[in-house]
mmCIF file of C-alpha atoms in Angstrom:
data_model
loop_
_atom_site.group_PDB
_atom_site.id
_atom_site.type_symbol
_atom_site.label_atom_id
_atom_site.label_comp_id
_atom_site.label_asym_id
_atom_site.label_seq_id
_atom_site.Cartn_x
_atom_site.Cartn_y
_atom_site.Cartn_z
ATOM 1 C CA UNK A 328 0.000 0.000 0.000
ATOM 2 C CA UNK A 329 1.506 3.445 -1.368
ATOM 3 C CA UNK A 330 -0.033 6.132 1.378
ATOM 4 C CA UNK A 331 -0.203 9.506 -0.344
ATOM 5 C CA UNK A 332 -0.745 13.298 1.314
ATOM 6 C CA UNK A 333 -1.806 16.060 -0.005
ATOM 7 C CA UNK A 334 -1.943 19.667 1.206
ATOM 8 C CA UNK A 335 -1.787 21.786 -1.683
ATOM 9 C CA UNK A 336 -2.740 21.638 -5.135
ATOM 10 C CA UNK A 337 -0.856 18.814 -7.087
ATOM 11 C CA UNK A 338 -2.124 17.332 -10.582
ATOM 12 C CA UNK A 339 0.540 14.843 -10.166
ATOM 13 C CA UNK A 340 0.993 13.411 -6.949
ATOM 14 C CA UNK A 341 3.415 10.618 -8.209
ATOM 15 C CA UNK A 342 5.326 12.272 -11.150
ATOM 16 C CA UNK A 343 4.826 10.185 -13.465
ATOM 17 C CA UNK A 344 6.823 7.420 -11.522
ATOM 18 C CA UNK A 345 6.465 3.972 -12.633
ATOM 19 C CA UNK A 346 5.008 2.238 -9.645
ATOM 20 C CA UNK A 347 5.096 -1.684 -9.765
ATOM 21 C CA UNK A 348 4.463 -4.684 -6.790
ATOM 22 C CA UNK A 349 1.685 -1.973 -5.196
ATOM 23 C CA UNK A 350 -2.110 -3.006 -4.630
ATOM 24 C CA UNK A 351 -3.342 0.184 -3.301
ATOM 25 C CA UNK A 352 -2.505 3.753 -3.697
ATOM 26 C CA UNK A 353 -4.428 5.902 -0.827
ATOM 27 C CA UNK A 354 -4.347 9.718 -1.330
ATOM 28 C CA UNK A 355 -5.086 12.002 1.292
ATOM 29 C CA UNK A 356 -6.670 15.619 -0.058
ATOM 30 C CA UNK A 357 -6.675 18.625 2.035
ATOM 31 C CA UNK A 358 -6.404 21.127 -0.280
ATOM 32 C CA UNK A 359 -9.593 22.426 -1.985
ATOM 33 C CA UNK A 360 -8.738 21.126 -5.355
ATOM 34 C CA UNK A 361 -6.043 19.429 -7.684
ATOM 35 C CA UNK A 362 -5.045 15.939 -6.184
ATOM 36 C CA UNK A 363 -4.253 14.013 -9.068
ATOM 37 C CA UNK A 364 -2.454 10.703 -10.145
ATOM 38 C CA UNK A 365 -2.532 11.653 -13.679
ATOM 39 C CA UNK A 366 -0.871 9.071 -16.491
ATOM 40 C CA UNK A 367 -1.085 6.111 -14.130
ATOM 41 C CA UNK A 368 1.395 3.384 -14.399
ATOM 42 C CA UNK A 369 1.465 0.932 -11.822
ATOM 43 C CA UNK A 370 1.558 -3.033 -12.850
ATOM 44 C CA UNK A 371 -0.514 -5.276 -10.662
ATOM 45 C CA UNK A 372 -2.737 -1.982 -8.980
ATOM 46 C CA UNK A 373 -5.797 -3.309 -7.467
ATOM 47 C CA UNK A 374 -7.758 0.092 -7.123
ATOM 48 C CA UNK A 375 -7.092 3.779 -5.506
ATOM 49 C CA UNK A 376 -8.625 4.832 -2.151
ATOM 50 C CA UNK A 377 -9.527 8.551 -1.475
ATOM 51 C CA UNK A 378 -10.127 10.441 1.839
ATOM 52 C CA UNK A 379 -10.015 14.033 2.638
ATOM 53 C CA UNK A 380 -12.008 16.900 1.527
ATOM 54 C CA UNK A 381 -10.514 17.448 -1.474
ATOM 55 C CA UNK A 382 -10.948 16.748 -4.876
ATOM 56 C CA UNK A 383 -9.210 13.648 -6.136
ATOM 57 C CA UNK A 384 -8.305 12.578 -10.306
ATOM 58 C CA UNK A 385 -6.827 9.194 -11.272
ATOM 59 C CA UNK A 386 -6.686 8.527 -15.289
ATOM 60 C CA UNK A 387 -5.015 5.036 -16.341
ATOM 61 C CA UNK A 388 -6.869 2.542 -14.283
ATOM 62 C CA UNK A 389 -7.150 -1.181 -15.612
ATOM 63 C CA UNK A 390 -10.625 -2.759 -16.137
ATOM 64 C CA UNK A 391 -12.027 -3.742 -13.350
ATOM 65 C CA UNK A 392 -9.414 -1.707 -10.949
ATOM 66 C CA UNK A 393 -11.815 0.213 -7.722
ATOM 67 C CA UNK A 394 -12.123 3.670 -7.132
ATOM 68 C CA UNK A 395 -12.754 4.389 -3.062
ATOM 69 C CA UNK A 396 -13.881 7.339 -2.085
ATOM 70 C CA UNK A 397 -13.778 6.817 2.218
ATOM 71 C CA UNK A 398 -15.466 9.352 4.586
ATOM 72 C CA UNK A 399 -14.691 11.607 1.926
ATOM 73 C CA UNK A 400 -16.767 14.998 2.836
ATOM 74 C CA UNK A 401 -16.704 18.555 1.600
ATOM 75 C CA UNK A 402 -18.331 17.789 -1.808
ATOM 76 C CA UNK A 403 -15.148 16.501 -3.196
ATOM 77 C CA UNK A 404 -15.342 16.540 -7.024
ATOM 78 C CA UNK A 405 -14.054 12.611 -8.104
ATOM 79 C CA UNK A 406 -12.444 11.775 -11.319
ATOM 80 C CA UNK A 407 -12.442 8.214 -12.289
ATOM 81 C CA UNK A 408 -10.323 7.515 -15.410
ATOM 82 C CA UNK A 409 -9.962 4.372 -17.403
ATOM 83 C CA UNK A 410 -7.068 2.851 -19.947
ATOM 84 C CA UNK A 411 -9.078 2.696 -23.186
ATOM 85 C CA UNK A 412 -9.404 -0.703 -23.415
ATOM 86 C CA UNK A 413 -11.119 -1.242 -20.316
ATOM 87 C CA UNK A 414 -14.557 -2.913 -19.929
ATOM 88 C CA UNK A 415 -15.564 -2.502 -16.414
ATOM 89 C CA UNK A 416 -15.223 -0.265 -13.395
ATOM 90 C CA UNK A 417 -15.863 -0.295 -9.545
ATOM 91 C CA UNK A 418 -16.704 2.628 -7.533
ATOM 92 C CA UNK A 419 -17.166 2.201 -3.954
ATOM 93 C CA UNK A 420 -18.857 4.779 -1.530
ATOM 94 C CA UNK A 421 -17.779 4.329 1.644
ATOM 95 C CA UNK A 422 -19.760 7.132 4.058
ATOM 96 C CA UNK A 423 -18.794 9.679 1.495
ATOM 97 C CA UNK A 424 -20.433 13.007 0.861
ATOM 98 C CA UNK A 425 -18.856 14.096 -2.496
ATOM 99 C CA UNK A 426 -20.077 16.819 -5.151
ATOM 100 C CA UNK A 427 -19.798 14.518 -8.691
ATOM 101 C CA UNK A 428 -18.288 11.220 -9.687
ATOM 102 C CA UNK A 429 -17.483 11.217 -13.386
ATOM 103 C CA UNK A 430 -15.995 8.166 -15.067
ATOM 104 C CA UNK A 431 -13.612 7.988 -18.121
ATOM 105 C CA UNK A 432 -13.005 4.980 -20.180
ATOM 106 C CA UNK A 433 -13.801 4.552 -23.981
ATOM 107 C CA UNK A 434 -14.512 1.070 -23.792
ATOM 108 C CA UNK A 435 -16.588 1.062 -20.551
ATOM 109 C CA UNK A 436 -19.806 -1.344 -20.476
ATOM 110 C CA UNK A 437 -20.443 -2.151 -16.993
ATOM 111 C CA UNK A 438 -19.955 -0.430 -13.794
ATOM 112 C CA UNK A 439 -20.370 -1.277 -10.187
ATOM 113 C CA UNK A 440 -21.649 1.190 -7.681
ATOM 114 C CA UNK A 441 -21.392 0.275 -4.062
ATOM 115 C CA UNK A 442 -21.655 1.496 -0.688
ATOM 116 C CA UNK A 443 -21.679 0.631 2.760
ATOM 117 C CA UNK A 444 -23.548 0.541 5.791
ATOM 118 C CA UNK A 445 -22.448 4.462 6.091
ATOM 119 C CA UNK A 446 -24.867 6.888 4.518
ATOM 120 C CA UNK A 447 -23.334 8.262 1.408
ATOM 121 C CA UNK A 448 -24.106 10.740 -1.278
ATOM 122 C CA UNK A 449 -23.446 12.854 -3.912
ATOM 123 C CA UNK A 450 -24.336 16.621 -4.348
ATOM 124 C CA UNK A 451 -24.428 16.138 -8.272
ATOM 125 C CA UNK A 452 -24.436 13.780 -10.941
ATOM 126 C CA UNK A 453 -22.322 9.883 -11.010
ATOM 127 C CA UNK A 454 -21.598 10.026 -14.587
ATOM 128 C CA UNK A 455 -20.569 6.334 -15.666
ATOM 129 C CA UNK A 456 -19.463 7.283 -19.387
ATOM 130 C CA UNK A 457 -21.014 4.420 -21.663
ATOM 131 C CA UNK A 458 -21.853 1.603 -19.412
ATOM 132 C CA UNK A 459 -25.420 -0.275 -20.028
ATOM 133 C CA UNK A 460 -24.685 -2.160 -17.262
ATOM 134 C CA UNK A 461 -25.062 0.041 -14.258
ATOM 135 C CA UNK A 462 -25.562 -2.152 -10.512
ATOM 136 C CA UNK A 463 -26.364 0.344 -7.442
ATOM 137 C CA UNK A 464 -25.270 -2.526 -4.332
ATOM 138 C CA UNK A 465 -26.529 -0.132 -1.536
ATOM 139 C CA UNK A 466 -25.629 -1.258 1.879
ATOM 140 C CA UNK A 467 -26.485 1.550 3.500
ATOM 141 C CA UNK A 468 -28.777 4.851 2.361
ATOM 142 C CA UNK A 469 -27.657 6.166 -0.803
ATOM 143 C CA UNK A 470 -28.426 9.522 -2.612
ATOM 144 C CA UNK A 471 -27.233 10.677 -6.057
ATOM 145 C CA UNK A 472 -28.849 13.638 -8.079
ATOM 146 C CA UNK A 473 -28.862 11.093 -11.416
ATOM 147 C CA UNK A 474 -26.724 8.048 -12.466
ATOM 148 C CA UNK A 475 -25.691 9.553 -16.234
ATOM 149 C CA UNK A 476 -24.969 7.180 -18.996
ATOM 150 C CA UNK A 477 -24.469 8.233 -23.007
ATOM 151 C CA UNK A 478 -25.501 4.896 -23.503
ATOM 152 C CA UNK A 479 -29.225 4.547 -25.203
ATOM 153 C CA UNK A 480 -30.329 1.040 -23.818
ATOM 154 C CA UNK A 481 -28.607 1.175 -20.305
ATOM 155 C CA UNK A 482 -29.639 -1.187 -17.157
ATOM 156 C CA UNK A 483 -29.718 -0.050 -13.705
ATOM 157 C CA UNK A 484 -29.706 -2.840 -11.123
ATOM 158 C CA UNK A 485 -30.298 -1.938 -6.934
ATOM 159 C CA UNK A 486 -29.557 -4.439 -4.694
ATOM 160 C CA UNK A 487 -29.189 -4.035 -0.921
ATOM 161 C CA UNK A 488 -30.802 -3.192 1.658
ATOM 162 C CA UNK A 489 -30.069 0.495 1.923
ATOM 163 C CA UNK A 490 -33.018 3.126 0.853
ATOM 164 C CA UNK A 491 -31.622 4.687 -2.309
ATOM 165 C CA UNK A 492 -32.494 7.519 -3.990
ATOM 166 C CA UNK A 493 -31.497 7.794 -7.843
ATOM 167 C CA UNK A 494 -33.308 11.341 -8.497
ATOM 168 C CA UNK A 495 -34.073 11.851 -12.022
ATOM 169 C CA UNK A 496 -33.469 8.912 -14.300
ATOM 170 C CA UNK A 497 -31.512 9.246 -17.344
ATOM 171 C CA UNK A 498 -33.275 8.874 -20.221
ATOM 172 C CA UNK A 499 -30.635 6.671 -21.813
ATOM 173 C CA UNK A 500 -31.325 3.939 -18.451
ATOM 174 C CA UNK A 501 -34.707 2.363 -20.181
ATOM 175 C CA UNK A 502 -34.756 -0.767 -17.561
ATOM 176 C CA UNK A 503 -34.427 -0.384 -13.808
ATOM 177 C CA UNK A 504 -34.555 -3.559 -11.549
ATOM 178 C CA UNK A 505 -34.559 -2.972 -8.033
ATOM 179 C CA UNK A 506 -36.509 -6.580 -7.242
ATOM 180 C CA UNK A 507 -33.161 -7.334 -5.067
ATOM 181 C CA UNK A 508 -33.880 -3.938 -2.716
ATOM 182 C CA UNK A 509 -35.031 -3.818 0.198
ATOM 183 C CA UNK A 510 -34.252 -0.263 1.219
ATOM 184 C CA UNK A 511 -36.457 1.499 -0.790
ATOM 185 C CA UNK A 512 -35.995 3.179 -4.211
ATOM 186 C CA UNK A 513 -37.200 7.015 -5.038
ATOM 187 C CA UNK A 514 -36.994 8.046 -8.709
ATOM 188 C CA UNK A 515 -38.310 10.338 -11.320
ATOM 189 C CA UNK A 516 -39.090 8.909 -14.739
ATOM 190 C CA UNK A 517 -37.524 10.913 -17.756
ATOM 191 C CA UNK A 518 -38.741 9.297 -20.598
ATOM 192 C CA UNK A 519 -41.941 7.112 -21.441
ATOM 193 C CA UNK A 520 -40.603 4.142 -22.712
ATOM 194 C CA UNK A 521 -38.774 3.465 -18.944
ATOM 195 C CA UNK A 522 -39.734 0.071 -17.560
ATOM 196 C CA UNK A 523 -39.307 -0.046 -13.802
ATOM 197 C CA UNK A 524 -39.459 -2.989 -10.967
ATOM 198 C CA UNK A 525 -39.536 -1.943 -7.546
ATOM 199 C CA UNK A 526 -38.849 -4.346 -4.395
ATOM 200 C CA UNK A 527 -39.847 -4.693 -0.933
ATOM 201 C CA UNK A 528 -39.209 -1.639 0.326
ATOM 202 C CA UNK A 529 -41.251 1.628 0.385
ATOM 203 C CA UNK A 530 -40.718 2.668 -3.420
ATOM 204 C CA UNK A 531 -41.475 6.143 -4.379
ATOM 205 C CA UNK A 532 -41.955 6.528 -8.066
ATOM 206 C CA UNK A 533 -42.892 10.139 -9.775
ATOM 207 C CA UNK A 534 -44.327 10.660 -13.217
ATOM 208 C CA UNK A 535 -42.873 12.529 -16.258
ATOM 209 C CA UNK A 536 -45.115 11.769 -19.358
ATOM 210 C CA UNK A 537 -47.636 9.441 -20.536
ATOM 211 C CA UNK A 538 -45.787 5.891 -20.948
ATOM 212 C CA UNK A 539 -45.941 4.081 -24.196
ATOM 213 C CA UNK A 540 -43.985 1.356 -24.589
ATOM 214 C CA UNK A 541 -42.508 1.965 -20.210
ATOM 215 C CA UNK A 542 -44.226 0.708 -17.625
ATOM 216 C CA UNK A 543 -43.763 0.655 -13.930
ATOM 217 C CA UNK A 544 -44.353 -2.068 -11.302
ATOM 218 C CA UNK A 545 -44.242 -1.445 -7.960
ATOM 219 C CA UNK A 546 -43.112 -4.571 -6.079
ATOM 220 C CA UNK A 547 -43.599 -6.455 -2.624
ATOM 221 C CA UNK A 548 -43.607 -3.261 -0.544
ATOM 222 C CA UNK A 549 -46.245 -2.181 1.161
ATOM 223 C CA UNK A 550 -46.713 1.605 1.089
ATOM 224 C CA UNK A 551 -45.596 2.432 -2.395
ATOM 225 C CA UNK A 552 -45.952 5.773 -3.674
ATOM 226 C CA UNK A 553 -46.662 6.911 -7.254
ATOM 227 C CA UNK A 554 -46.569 10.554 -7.472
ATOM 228 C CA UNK A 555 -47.946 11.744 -9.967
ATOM 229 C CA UNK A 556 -46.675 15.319 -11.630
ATOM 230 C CA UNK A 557 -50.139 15.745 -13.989
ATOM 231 C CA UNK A 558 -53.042 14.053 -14.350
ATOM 232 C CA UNK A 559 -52.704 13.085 -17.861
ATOM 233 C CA UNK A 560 -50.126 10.991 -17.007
ATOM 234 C CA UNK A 561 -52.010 8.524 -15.423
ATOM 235 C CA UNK A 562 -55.515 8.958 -17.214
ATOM 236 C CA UNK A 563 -57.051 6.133 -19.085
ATOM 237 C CA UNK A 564 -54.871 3.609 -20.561
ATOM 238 C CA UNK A 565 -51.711 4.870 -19.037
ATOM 239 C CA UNK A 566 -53.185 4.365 -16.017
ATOM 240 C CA UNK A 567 -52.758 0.743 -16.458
ATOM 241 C CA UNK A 568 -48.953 0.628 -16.701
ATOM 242 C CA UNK A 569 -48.499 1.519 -12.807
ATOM 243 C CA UNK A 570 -49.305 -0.815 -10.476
ATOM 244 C CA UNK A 571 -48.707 -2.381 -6.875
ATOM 245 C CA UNK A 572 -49.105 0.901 -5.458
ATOM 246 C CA UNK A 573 -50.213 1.737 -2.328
ATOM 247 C CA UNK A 574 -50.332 5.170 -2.308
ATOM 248 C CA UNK A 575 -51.065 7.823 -4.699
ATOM 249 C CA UNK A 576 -49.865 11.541 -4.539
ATOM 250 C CA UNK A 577 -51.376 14.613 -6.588
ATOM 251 C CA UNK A 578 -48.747 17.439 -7.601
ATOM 252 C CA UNK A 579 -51.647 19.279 -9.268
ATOM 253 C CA UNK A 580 -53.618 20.372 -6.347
ATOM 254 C CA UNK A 581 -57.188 20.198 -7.173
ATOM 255 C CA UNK A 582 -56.938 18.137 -10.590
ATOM 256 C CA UNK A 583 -58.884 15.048 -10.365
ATOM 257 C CA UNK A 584 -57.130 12.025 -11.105
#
């Protein structure tokens, strides 16, 4: 384990140094911005660890190398860089309060978000670059403003049994499975061909358009809640395509549902 301090900004941390027979790199920020490992090269690294309050950039990473961003707070702004050729990438949360999480890699298809028993979130956006597979493994409570993916056909997958709260949906995520949560899932459709499945906890699911081809299917909970932004979203058919909901909130006031 290479232990790393940093108390000013640096975009470099490590110089370029080749770095070989090291598993972990840990790099303590303090400064406001600019701790970097930029150009990366270090055979056999297992993943990068990140505490402090400041922000934190590593570009190079292998596929399937972790990104750890622990008790991180101060809204810490987390760059997550892949070699081109990687396929997958791991970023774990561990009681972190950052501002974004952005992930680099060209050839980037699936990405694993997890977090711990320790509360953590992000002030903005978790933007996992390409990946259409996107699993959310939420020990603990978990809140992100969006999950962003440039993919078209992306599939977001919660496990755990943390309550997790995705905010609005990106409209490239059409499929989101949270059958394996127990915690509880809060969400806001963005486009109307999203097909959702909720789990056993309290689900809270609001509206954004009149679904055509999306649907949206509340689960095993109990006290689901569809909230629904305008009537017309629900009326008639449309109706039909939410269900297993408990509960049923009107943004519009006095509009009739």
């Amino acid at each position: 384990n290479l232990n790393i301090s940093v108390t000013a900004a640096n975009t470099d941390v490590t110089d370029g140094a080749v770095i070989t027979n090291i598993e972990t790199i840990t790099i303590r920020n303090t400064a406001a911005t600019g701790g970097g490992i930029e150009a990366l090269s270090a055979t056999g690294l297992e993943g990068v660890i990140a505490t402090g309050t400041g922000d934190v950039t590593v570009t190079n990473l292998a596929s399937g190398a972790y990104f750890t961003a622990s008790g991180a707070i101060g809204g810490a702004v987390i760059a997550q860089g892949y070699v081109a050729t990687a396929t997958s990438a791991v970023t774990n949360l561990t009681g972190a309060a950052l501002g974004t999480v952005t992930l680099t890699g060209a050839g980037l298809t699936t990405v694993a978000l997890n977090t711990t028993s320790a509360a953590a979130s992000t002030a903005g956006v978790v933007d996992v670059a390409g990946a259409a597979a996107i699993t959310l493994n939420a020990a603990g409570n978990t809140t992100v403003t969006s999950i962003a993916t440039t993919s078209t056909a992306a599939t977001l997958t919660v496990t755990g049994a943390g309550k997790v709260n995705v905010g609005a949906l990106d409209a490239g995520v059409t499929t989101v499975n949270a059958a394996g949560n127990t915690g509880g899932v809060t969400a806001t459709l963005s486009a109307v061909t999203q097909s959702v499945t909720g789990g056993s906890g309290v689900d809270v699911i609001t509206t954004n358009g009149v679904l055509s081809t999306g649907s949206v299917d509340a689960g095993a909970g109990t006290s689901d809640k569809l909230i629904v932004a305008d009537p017309t979203h629900v009326a008639a058919t449309p109706g039909a395509k939410y269900t297993n909901f408990e509960v049923m909130q009107n943004l519009s006031g006095g509009a009739t549902l």
